[in-house]
PDB file of C-alpha atoms in Angstrom:
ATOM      1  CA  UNK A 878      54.405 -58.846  16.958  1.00  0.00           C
ATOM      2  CA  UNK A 879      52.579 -59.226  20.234  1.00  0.00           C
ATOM      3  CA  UNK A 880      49.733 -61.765  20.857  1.00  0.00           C
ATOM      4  CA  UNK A 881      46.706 -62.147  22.614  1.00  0.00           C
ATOM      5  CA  UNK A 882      48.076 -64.608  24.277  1.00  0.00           C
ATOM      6  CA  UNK A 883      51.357 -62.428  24.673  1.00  0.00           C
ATOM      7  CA  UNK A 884      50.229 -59.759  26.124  1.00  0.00           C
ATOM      8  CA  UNK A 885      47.449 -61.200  28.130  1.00  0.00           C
ATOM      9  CA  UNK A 886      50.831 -63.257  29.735  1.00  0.00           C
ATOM     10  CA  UNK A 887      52.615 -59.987  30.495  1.00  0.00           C
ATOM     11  CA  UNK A 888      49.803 -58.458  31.996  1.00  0.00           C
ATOM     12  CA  UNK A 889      49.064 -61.319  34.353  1.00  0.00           C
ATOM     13  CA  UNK A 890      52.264 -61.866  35.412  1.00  0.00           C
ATOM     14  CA  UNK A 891      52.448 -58.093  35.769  1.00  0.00           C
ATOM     15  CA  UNK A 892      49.705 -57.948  38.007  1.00  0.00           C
ATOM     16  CA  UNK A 893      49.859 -61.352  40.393  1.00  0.00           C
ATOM     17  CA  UNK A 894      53.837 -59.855  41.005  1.00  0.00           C
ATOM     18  CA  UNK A 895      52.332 -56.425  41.761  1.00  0.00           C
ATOM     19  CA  UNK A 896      49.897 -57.863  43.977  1.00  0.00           C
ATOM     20  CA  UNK A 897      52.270 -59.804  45.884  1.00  0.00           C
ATOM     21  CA  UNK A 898      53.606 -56.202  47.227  1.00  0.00           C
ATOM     22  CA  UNK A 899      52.292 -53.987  50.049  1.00  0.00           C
ATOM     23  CA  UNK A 900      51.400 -50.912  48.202  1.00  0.00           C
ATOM     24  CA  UNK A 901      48.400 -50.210  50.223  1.00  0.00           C
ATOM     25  CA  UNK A 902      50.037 -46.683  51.475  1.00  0.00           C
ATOM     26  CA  UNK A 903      50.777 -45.573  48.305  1.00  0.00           C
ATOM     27  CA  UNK A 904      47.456 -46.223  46.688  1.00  0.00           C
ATOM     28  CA  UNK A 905      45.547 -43.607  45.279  1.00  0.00           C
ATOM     29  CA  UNK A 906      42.091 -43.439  47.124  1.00  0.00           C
ATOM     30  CA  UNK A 907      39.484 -40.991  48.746  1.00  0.00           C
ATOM     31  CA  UNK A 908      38.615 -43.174  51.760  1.00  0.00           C
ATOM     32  CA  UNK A 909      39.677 -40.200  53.881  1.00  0.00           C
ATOM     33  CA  UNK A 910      37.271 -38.211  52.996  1.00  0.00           C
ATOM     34  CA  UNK A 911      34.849 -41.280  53.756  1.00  0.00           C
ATOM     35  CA  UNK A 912      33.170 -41.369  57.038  1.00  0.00           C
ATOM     36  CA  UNK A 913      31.653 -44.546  56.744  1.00  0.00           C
ATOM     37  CA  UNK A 914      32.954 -47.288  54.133  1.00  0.00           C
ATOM     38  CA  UNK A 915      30.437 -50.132  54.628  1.00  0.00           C
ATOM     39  CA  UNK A 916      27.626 -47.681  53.348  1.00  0.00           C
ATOM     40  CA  UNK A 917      29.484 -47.299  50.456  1.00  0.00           C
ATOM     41  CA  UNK A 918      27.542 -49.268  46.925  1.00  0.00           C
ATOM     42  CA  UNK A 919      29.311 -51.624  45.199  1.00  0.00           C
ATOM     43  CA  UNK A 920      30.328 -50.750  41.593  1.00  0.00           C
ATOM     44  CA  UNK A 921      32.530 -52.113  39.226  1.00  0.00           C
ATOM     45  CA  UNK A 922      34.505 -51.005  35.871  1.00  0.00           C
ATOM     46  CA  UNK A 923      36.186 -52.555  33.295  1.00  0.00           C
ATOM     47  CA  UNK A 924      39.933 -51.830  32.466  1.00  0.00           C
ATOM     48  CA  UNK A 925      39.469 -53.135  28.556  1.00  0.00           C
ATOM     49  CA  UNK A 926      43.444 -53.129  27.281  1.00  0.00           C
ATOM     50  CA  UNK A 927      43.360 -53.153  23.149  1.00  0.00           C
ATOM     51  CA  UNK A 928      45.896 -55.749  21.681  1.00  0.00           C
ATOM     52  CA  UNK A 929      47.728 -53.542  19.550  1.00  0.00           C
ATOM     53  CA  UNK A 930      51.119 -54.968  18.703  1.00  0.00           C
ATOM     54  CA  UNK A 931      53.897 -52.833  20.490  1.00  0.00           C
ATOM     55  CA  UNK A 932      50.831 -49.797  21.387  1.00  0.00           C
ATOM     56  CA  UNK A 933      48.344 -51.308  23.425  1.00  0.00           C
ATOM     57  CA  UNK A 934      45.667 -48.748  24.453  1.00  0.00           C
ATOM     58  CA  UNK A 935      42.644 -48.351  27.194  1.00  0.00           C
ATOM     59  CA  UNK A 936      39.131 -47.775  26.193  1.00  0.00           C
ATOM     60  CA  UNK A 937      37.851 -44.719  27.936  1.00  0.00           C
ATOM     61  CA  UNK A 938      34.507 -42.798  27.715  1.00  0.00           C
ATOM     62  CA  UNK A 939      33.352 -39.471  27.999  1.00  0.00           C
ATOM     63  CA  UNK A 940      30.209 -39.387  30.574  1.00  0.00           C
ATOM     64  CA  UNK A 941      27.272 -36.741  29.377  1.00  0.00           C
ATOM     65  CA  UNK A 942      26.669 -33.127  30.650  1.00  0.00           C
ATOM     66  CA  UNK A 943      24.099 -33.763  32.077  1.00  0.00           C
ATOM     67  CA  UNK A 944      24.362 -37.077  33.799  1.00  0.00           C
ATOM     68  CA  UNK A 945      24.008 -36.860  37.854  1.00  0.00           C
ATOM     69  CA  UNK A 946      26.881 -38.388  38.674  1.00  0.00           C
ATOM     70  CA  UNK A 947      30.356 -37.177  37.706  1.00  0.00           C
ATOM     71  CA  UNK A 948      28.846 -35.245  34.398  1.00  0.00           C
ATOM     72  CA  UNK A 949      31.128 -34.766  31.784  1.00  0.00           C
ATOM     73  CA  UNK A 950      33.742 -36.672  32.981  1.00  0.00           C
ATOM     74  CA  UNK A 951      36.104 -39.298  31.660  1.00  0.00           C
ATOM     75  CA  UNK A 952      35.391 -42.836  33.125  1.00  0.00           C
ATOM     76  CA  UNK A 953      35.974 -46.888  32.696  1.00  0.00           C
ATOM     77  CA  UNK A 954      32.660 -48.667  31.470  1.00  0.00           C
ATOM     78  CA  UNK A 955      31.281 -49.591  34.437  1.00  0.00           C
ATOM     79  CA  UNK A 956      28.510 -48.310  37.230  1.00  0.00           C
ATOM     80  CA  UNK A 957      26.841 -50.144  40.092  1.00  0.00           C
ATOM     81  CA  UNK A 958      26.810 -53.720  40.541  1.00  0.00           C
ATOM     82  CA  UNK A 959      23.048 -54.663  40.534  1.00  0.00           C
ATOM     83  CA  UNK A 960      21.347 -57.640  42.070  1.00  0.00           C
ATOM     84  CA  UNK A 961      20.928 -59.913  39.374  1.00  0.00           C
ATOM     85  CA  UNK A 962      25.026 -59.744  38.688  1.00  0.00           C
ATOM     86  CA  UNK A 963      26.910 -62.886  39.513  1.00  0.00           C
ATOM     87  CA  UNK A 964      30.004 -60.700  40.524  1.00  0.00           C
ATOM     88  CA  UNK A 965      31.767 -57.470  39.572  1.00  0.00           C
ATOM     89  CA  UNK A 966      33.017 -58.804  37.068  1.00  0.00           C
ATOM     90  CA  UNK A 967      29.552 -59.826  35.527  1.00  0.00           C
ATOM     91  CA  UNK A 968      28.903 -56.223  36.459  1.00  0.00           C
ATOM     92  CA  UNK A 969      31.934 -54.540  34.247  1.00  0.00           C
ATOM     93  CA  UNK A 970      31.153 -56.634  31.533  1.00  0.00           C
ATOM     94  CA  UNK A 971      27.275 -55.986  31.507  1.00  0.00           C
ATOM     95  CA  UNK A 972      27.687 -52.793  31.659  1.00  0.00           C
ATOM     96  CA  UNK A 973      30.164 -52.070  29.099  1.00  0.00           C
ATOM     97  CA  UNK A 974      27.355 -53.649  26.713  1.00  0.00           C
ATOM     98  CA  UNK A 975      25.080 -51.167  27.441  1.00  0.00           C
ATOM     99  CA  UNK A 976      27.501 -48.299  27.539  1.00  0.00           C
ATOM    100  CA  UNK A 977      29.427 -49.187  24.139  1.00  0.00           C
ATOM    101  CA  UNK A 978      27.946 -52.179  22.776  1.00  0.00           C
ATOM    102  CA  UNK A 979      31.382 -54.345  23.879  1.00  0.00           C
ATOM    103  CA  UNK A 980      30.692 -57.655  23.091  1.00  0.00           C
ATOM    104  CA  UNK A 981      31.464 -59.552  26.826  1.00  0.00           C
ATOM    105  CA  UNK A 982      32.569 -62.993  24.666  1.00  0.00           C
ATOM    106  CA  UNK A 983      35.487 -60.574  23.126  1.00  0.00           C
ATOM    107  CA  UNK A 984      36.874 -59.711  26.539  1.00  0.00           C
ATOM    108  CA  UNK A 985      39.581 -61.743  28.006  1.00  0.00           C
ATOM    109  CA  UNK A 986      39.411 -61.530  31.608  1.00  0.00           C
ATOM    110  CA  UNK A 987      42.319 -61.018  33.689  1.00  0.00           C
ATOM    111  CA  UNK A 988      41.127 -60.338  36.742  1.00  0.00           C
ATOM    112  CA  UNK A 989      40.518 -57.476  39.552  1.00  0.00           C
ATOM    113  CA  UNK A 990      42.700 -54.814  40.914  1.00  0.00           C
ATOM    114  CA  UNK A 991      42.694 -52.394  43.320  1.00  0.00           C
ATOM    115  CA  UNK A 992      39.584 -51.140  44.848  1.00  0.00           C
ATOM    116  CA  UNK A 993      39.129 -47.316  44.858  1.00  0.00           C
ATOM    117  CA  UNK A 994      36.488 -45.967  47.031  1.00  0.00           C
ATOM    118  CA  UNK A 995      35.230 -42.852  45.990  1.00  0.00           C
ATOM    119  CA  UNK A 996      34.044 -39.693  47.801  1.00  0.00           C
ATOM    120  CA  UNK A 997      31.197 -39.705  46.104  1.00  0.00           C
ATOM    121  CA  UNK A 998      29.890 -43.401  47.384  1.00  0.00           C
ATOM    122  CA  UNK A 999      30.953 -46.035  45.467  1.00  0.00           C
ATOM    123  CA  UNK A1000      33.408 -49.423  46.687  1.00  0.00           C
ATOM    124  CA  UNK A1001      34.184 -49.969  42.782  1.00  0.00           C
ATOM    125  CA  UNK A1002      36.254 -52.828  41.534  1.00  0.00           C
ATOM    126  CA  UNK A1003      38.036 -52.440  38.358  1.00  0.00           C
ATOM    127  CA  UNK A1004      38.600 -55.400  36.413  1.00  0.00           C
ATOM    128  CA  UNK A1005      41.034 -55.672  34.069  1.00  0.00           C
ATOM    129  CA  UNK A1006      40.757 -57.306  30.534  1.00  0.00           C
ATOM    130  CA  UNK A1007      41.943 -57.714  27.316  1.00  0.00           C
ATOM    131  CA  UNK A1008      40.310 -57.239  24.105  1.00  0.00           C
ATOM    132  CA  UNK A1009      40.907 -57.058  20.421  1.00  0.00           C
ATOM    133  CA  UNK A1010      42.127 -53.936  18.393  1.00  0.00           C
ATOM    134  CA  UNK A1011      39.048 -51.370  16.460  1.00  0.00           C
ATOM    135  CA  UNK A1012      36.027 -53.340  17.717  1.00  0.00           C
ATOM    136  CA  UNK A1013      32.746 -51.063  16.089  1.00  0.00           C
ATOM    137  CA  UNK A1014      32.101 -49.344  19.801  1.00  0.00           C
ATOM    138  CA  UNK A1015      28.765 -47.610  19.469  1.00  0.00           C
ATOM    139  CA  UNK A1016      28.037 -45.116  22.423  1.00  0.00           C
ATOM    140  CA  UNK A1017      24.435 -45.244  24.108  1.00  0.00           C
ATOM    141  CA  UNK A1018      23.773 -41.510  23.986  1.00  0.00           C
ATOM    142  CA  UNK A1019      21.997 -41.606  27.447  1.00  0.00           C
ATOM    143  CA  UNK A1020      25.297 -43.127  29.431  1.00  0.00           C
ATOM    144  CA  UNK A1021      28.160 -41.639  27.104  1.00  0.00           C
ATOM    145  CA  UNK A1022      28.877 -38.968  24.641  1.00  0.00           C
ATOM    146  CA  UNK A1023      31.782 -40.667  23.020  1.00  0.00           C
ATOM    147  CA  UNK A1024      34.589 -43.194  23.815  1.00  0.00           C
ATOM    148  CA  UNK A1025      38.173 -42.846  22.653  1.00  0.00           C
ATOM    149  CA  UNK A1026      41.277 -45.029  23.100  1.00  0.00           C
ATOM    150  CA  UNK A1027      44.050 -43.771  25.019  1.00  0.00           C
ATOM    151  CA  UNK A1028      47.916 -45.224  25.298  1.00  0.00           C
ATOM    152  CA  UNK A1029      48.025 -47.394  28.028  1.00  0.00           C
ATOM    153  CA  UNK A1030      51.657 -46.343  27.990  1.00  0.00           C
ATOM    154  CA  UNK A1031      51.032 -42.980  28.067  1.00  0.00           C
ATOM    155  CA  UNK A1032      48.462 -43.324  30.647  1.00  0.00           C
ATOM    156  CA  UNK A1033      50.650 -45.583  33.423  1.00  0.00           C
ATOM    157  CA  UNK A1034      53.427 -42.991  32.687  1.00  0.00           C
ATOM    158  CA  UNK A1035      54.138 -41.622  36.205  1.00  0.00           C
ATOM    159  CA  UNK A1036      55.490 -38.460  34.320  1.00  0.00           C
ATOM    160  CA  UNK A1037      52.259 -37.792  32.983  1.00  0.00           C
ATOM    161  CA  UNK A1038      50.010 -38.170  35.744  1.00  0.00           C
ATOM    162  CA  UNK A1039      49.916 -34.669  37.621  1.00  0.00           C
ATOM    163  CA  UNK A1040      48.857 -34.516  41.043  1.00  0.00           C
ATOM    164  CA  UNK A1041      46.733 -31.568  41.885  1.00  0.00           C
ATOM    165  CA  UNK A1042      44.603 -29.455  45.161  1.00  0.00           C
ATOM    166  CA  UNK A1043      41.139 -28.695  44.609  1.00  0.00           C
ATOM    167  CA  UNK A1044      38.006 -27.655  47.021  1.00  0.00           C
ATOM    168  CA  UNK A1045      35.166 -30.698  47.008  1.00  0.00           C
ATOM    169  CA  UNK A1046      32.230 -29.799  49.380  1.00  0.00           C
ATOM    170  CA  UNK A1047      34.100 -27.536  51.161  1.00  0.00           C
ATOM    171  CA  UNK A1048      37.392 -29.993  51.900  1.00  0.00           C
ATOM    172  CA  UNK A1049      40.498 -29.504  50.222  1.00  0.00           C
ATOM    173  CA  UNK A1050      40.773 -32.465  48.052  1.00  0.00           C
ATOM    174  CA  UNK A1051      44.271 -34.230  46.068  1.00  0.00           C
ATOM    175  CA  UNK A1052      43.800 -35.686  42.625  1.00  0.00           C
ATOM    176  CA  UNK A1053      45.630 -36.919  39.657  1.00  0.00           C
ATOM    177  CA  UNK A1054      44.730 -35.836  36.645  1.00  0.00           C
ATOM    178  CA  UNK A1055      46.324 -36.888  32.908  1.00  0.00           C
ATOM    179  CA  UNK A1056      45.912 -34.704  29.647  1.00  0.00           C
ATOM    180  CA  UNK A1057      45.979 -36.575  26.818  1.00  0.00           C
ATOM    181  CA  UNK A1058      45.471 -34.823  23.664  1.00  0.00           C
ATOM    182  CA  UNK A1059      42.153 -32.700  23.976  1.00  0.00           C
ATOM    183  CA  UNK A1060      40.831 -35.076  26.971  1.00  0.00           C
ATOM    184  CA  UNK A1061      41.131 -34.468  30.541  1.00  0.00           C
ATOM    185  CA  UNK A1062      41.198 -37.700  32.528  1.00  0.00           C
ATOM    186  CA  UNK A1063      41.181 -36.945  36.353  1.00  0.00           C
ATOM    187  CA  UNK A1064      39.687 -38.158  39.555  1.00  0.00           C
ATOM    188  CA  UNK A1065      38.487 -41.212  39.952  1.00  0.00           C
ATOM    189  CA  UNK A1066      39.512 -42.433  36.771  1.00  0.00           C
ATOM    190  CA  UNK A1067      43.142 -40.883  36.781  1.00  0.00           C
ATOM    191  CA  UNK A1068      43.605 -42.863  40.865  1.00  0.00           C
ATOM    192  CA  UNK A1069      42.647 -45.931  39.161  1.00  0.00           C
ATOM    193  CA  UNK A1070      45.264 -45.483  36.393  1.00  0.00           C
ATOM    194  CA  UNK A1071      47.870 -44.072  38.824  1.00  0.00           C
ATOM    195  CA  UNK A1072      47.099 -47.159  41.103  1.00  0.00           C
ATOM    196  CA  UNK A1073      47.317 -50.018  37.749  1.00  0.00           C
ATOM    197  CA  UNK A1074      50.490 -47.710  36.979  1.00  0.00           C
ATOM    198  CA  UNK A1075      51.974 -49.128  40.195  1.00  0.00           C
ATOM    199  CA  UNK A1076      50.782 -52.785  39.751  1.00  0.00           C
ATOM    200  CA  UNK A1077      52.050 -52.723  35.999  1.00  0.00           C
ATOM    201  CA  UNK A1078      55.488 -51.283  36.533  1.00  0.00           C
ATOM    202  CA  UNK A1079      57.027 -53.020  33.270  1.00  0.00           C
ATOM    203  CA  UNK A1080      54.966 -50.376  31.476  1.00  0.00           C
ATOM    204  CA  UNK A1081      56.123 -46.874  33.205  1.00  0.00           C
TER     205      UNK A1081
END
């Protein structure tokens, strides 16, 4: 049976090895489409991994119609990291209290990955973290319209995540995009998972 302390181990370990490589060019980003990165706003989300002996899963949610910003679209907790945060990670874990009602004394930190910058002007930093299994997640309507937990295996699978060519104000425009059960998890989201999928090799 895996641990908290077991799999927060493997996951560290994971990710300081990872880190220690140049992946850089095989990142998943939009900062091509970017024309000027330090006008970019800093955000942050939070990669919360479920202790689940053998299964551990990610806690996703599914963003409102009729939100401005990527509407109806799967995300990470997260959003902008305001002026009174300490840090992004302060930021992630604020903000998934106000999105789900995650408890930030239940999250073990690991630590950042990857920045993604986004077309649509964010610098977000993920940060990734462990928490325990069937916490009572309650969405607040006005950010999310429900939350789900995904495999994290099935997820950092390279064999599930599906590159694809679409038209974004007027630019043709690659993205990933994973279907799991009824859920479409692309973009932004999907580059962050196909980016952790290369940090985290143990797991594809």
């Amino acid at each position: 049976m895996t641990s908290t302390f077991d799999l927060r181990t493997k996951l560290s370990q994971a990710l300081r090895t990872g880190h220690a490589t140049d992946l850089d060019h095989a990142l998943s980003d939009e900062r091509d489409f970017i024309k000027d990165l330090d006008s970019l706003r800093s955000a942050a989300v939070l990669i919360a991994i479920t202790d689940r002996p053998d299964d551990p899963g990610v806690i996703l949610v599914q963003r409102p119609d009729h939100m401005r910003n990527h509407p109806g679209q799967v995300a990470f907790p997260g959003g902008k990291i305001d002026p009174d945060d300490k840090d992004a990670i302060h930021a992630a874990l604020r903000e998934a209290e106000e999105e789900v009602q995650l408890d930030p004394a239940k999250v073990d930190i690991i630590g950042p990955t990857d920045r993604y910058h986004s077309g649509s002007g964010y610098n977000i930093q993920p940060i990734l973290g462990v928490i325990p299994p069937d916490l009572p997640l309650i969405p607040c309507p006005e950010e999310v319209d429900d939350w789900f937990e995904a495999p994290l295996e099935f997820v950092l699978n390279p064999k599930n995540q599906n590159a694809h060519i679409g038209e974004w104000r007027g630019e043709r425009r690659e993205y990933y995009q994973i279907n799991w059960q009824n859920r479409r998890i692309w973009g932004i989201t999907a580059g962050i998972l196909v980016n952790l999928s290369k940090r985290l090799d143990w797991l594809s």
